[in-house]
Short mmCIF file of C-alpha atoms and ligand atoms in Angstrom, two decimals:
data_model
loop_
_atom_site.label_atom_id
_atom_site.label_comp_id
_atom_site.label_asym_id
_atom_site.label_seq_id
_atom_site.Cartn_x
_atom_site.Cartn_y
_atom_site.Cartn_z
CA MET A 1 -15.85 -24.88 -4.86
CA GLU A 2 -13.17 -23.16 -4.49
CA ARG A 3 -9.33 -23.68 -2.55
CA LEU A 4 -9.45 -22.89 1.14
CA GLN A 5 -6.21 -21.26 1.02
CA LYS A 6 -7.46 -18.85 -2.46
CA ILE A 7 -11.18 -18.26 -0.46
CA ILE A 8 -8.73 -16.95 2.83
CA ALA A 9 -6.36 -14.48 0.59
CA GLN A 10 -9.14 -13.54 -1.34
CA ALA A 11 -10.88 -11.94 1.42
CA GLY A 12 -7.89 -10.24 1.91
CA ILE A 13 -6.81 -11.80 5.51
CA THR A 14 -2.78 -12.43 4.81
CA SER A 15 -1.05 -14.23 1.01
CA ARG A 16 -2.23 -17.14 -0.57
CA ARG A 17 0.89 -18.52 1.45
CA LYS A 18 0.47 -17.25 4.61
CA ALA A 19 -2.59 -18.64 4.45
CA GLU A 20 -1.57 -22.15 3.87
CA SER A 21 0.13 -22.25 7.06
CA LEU A 22 -3.09 -20.94 9.08
CA ILE A 23 -4.42 -24.17 6.98
CA GLU A 24 -1.94 -26.49 8.82
CA GLN A 25 -2.00 -24.73 12.13
CA GLY A 26 -5.73 -25.82 12.53
CA ARG A 27 -6.73 -22.34 12.54
CA VAL A 28 -9.37 -22.58 10.05
CA LYS A 29 -12.40 -24.12 10.37
CA VAL A 30 -15.16 -24.90 7.70
CA ASN A 31 -19.14 -25.66 8.57
CA GLY A 32 -17.81 -24.88 12.59
CA SER A 33 -15.05 -27.94 11.66
CA VAL A 34 -11.41 -27.04 11.22
CA VAL A 35 -9.66 -27.78 8.32
CA THR A 36 -6.24 -29.00 7.78
CA GLU A 37 -5.86 -30.37 4.76
CA LEU A 38 -3.79 -28.10 2.23
CA GLY A 39 -6.17 -29.20 -0.83
CA ALA A 40 -9.07 -29.04 0.47
CA LYS A 41 -11.84 -26.28 -1.49
CA ALA A 42 -14.93 -24.67 -0.38
CA ASP A 43 -18.19 -22.72 -1.53
CA PRO A 44 -17.04 -19.46 -0.06
CA SER A 45 -21.18 -17.49 -0.55
CA SER A 46 -22.86 -21.69 1.34
CA ASP A 47 -19.87 -22.15 4.07
CA GLU A 48 -19.04 -20.88 7.27
CA ILE A 49 -14.93 -20.44 6.53
CA GLU A 50 -13.72 -19.07 10.17
CA VAL A 51 -9.79 -17.59 10.56
CA ASP A 52 -8.92 -17.71 14.47
CA GLY A 53 -13.00 -17.62 15.16
CA VAL A 54 -13.61 -15.12 13.24
CA PRO A 55 -16.31 -14.99 9.52
CA VAL A 56 -14.35 -14.70 6.76
CA GLY A 57 -15.52 -12.11 4.31
CA LYS A 58 -18.74 -11.42 7.43
CA GLU A 59 -17.58 -7.91 8.95
CA GLU A 60 -18.46 -5.19 8.27
CA PRO A 61 -16.22 -3.11 6.11
CA VAL A 62 -14.06 0.25 7.00
CA TYR A 63 -11.67 1.68 5.23
CA TYR A 64 -9.05 4.15 6.77
CA LEU A 65 -6.39 7.08 4.90
CA LEU A 66 -3.58 6.67 7.86
CA TYR A 67 -0.59 9.40 7.60
CA LYS A 68 2.07 7.17 8.47
CA PRO A 69 5.54 8.08 10.76
CA GLN A 70 9.04 7.13 9.70
CA ALA A 71 10.32 3.94 11.34
CA VAL A 72 6.37 2.21 10.90
CA ILE A 73 5.95 -1.00 8.56
CA SER A 74 3.07 -1.39 6.08
CA SER A 75 1.93 -4.74 7.42
CA VAL A 76 -0.09 -6.61 10.26
CA ASP A 77 2.47 -7.96 12.25
CA ASP A 78 6.60 -7.91 12.59
CA HIS A 79 8.51 -10.65 13.55
CA HIS A 80 10.96 -8.28 14.52
CA GLY A 81 8.39 -6.77 16.70
CA ARG A 82 8.72 -3.50 15.41
CA LYS A 83 5.81 -0.99 15.19
CA THR A 84 3.09 -1.88 12.08
CA VAL A 85 0.74 0.51 10.61
CA THR A 86 -2.46 -1.61 11.76
CA ASP A 87 -1.23 -0.52 15.87
CA LEU A 88 -2.07 2.85 14.80
CA VAL A 89 -5.60 3.36 13.80
CA GLU A 90 -7.99 1.66 16.55
CA THR A 91 -9.85 -0.73 15.13
CA ASP A 92 -11.66 -4.49 16.76
CA LYS A 93 -12.02 -5.65 12.67
CA ARG A 94 -8.85 -7.24 10.80
CA ILE A 95 -7.57 -4.81 8.81
CA TYR A 96 -4.22 -4.52 6.29
CA PRO A 97 -2.38 -2.06 4.33
CA VAL A 98 -3.34 -0.87 0.74
CA GLY A 99 0.02 -1.97 -0.76
CA ARG A 100 3.54 -0.45 1.08
CA LEU A 101 5.44 2.05 2.23
CA ASP A 102 8.51 1.41 3.08
CA TYR A 103 9.97 1.39 6.54
CA ASP A 104 11.39 4.82 5.98
CA THR A 105 9.00 6.44 4.31
CA SER A 106 6.33 8.15 5.87
CA GLY A 107 2.42 10.01 4.10
CA LEU A 108 -0.22 8.46 2.51
CA ILE A 109 -0.92 4.85 3.90
CA LEU A 110 -5.01 3.32 3.31
CA LEU A 111 -6.03 0.22 5.24
CA THR A 112 -9.10 -2.18 5.09
CA ASN A 113 -11.13 -5.02 6.02
CA ASP A 114 -11.91 -5.25 2.38
CA GLY A 115 -10.42 -7.69 0.01
CA GLU A 116 -12.38 -7.33 -2.91
CA PHE A 117 -11.26 -3.58 -3.05
CA ALA A 118 -7.63 -3.59 -1.82
CA ASN A 119 -7.42 -6.52 -4.32
CA MET A 120 -8.92 -4.64 -6.91
CA LEU A 121 -6.48 -1.12 -5.53
CA MET A 122 -2.74 -3.35 -5.92
CA HIS A 123 -3.97 -4.55 -9.67
CA PRO A 124 -1.49 -3.26 -11.82
CA LYS A 125 -4.32 -2.60 -14.28
CA PHE A 126 -5.11 0.35 -11.54
CA ARG A 127 -3.30 3.20 -12.38
CA ILE A 128 -3.80 5.41 -9.34
CA HIS A 129 -1.73 8.26 -9.37
CA LYS A 130 0.82 8.58 -6.00
CA THR A 131 2.98 11.95 -5.56
CA TYR A 132 5.58 11.61 -3.81
CA ILE A 133 7.93 15.00 -1.73
CA ALA A 134 11.89 13.83 -1.64
CA LYS A 135 14.37 15.15 -0.47
CA VAL A 136 17.93 14.12 -2.27
CA LYS A 137 21.24 14.12 -2.20
CA GLY A 138 22.57 17.12 -4.13
CA ILE A 139 20.44 19.80 -7.19
CA PRO A 140 19.13 16.98 -10.05
CA SER A 141 19.26 18.65 -13.39
CA ARG A 142 16.73 19.46 -14.91
CA GLN A 143 18.02 16.77 -17.96
CA LYS A 144 18.14 14.16 -15.25
CA LEU A 145 14.63 15.30 -14.18
CA LYS A 146 13.45 15.05 -18.22
CA THR A 147 14.70 11.18 -18.30
CA LEU A 148 12.71 10.86 -15.16
CA GLU A 149 9.81 11.95 -16.70
CA LYS A 150 10.38 9.88 -19.75
CA GLY A 151 11.42 6.43 -18.31
CA ILE A 152 13.99 5.25 -16.89
CA GLU A 153 15.87 1.55 -17.29
CA LEU A 154 16.21 0.39 -13.78
CA GLU A 155 16.64 -3.57 -13.21
CA ASP A 156 13.07 -4.70 -13.30
CA GLY A 157 12.87 -2.50 -16.46
CA LYS A 158 11.64 0.34 -17.51
CA THR A 159 9.90 2.75 -15.78
CA ALA A 160 6.08 4.40 -16.95
CA PRO A 161 6.50 8.36 -17.90
CA ALA A 162 5.96 10.01 -14.18
CA ARG A 163 5.70 13.99 -13.38
CA VAL A 164 9.06 15.25 -12.04
CA LYS A 165 8.85 18.72 -11.31
CA LEU A 166 12.40 20.15 -8.48
CA VAL A 167 10.41 22.35 -5.96
CA ARG A 168 13.71 23.66 -4.25
CA GLY A 169 17.84 23.25 -4.76
CA ASN A 170 19.88 24.11 -1.65
CA SER A 171 23.05 24.78 -3.34
CA LYS A 172 24.33 25.17 0.11
CA LYS A 173 23.55 22.24 1.76
CA GLU A 174 23.78 20.46 -1.21
CA ASN A 175 20.51 19.44 -1.75
CA ALA A 176 16.95 18.89 -2.94
CA ILE A 177 13.44 18.10 -3.13
CA VAL A 178 12.15 16.95 -5.70
CA GLU A 179 8.11 16.29 -6.18
CA ILE A 180 6.89 13.10 -8.54
CA THR A 181 4.45 11.27 -9.29
CA ILE A 182 3.38 7.42 -10.81
CA HIS A 183 1.79 5.39 -11.36
CA GLU A 184 3.30 1.85 -10.86
CA GLY A 185 3.88 0.79 -7.64
CA ARG A 186 7.76 -1.74 -7.59
CA ASN A 187 9.04 -1.79 -4.67
CA ARG A 188 11.61 1.20 -3.39
CA GLN A 189 10.45 2.66 -6.96
CA VAL A 190 10.59 6.36 -6.72
CA ARG A 191 14.18 5.39 -4.22
CA ARG A 192 15.10 2.98 -7.06
CA MET A 193 14.33 6.42 -9.59
CA LEU A 194 16.52 9.01 -7.91
CA GLU A 195 18.70 6.74 -7.25
CA ALA A 196 19.69 5.66 -10.71
CA ILE A 197 19.44 9.32 -11.86
CA GLY A 198 23.18 9.62 -8.95
CA HIS A 199 20.50 11.42 -6.59
CA PRO A 200 20.15 9.12 -3.02
CA VAL A 201 16.73 10.12 -1.40
CA ASP A 202 17.30 10.77 2.14
CA LYS A 203 13.87 11.56 2.85
CA LEU A 204 10.81 10.33 1.35
CA LYS A 205 7.09 11.12 1.52
CA ARG A 206 4.02 9.84 -0.68
CA GLU A 207 1.41 13.22 0.00
CA GLN A 208 -1.52 12.12 -2.29
CA TYR A 209 -2.66 9.30 -3.80
CA GLY A 210 -5.42 9.52 -5.74
CA PHE A 211 -7.32 12.54 -5.12
CA LEU A 212 -6.40 11.69 -1.18
CA THR A 213 -4.54 13.94 0.04
CA LEU A 214 -2.56 14.22 4.25
CA LYS A 215 -4.92 17.20 4.91
CA GLY A 216 -6.05 17.77 8.33
CA LEU A 217 -3.59 14.90 9.40
CA ASN A 218 0.24 14.66 11.38
CA ALA A 219 2.36 11.99 11.05
CA GLY A 220 0.52 9.51 12.96
CA GLU A 221 -2.98 9.83 13.05
CA TYR A 222 -5.77 8.46 11.13
CA ARG A 223 -9.19 9.13 9.48
CA GLU A 224 -11.98 6.78 8.18
CA LEU A 225 -12.44 7.37 3.96
CA LYS A 226 -16.04 8.69 3.52
CA PRO A 227 -18.60 6.59 1.35
CA HIS A 228 -18.34 8.91 -1.37
CA GLU A 229 -15.06 8.66 -1.57
CA VAL A 230 -14.69 5.17 -1.15
CA LYS A 231 -17.57 4.73 -4.10
CA LYS A 232 -14.67 6.95 -6.32
CA LEU A 233 -12.44 4.87 -5.69
CA ARG A 234 -14.14 1.03 -6.87
CA GLU A 235 -14.94 4.03 -9.94
CA LEU A 236 -11.06 5.21 -10.70
CA ALA A 237 -11.08 1.09 -10.93
CA VAL A 238 -13.61 0.23 -12.83
CA THR A 239 -12.91 3.15 -15.51
N1 URA B 301 8.72 4.71 -3.71
C1 URA B 301 9.54 3.88 -2.81
O1 URA B 301 10.49 4.36 -3.10
N2 URA B 301 9.25 3.65 -1.54
C2 URA B 301 7.57 3.85 -0.91
O2 URA B 301 7.50 3.82 0.10
C3 URA B 301 7.38 4.06 -1.54
C4 URA B 301 8.12 4.20 -3.17
#
């Protein structure tokens, strides 16, 4: 038996805290009866749990790769009415993003309704490489980029080693394109790393997530992951 909010969060529907609020709002049923008590427990394998009338964990799993445009928020809904990544994918399934990209960052993001899959990919021990292309102010020196490669002290600790490449520098416009590959996923990490060496980011795009790329997609477009891609991601997580 597990607490209802834990079951709902593990199914990937929402965070544990928001699950508590769903319970309090009377939106959760166990075996057909509304449960509003926060301490209530259930057995996910034998009890029928529903959120807003939709059985938890019973949806057929779906997996999407979206090319998120800038000015879109990486969540299921937004209090300020901004466009969200789930608005861009046409589906009747209850999908949500795997991790997040900043509002102003574009690029590759996965969406799914498979909570176990999403939790696995977001786990800190799952060190999938993510490659970003950043347009920065100024032209960073080789030496500064080296400090990023080795790891740089940020306010939440030193970053893990990264791969960093100066793609090109434009001395007239005083800006540069930098490619950076990291496997951590801290909040605004790439922006903070480049800021820390004195080259703030103007534009940021995630080009690659492990072996997945944006090939064939324009901003705002998406495709379903192929079964072999889902399988490969699962295999990466266990190795
Ligand atoms: N790093 C950032 O700074 N922003 C993102 O959106 C992703 C990684």
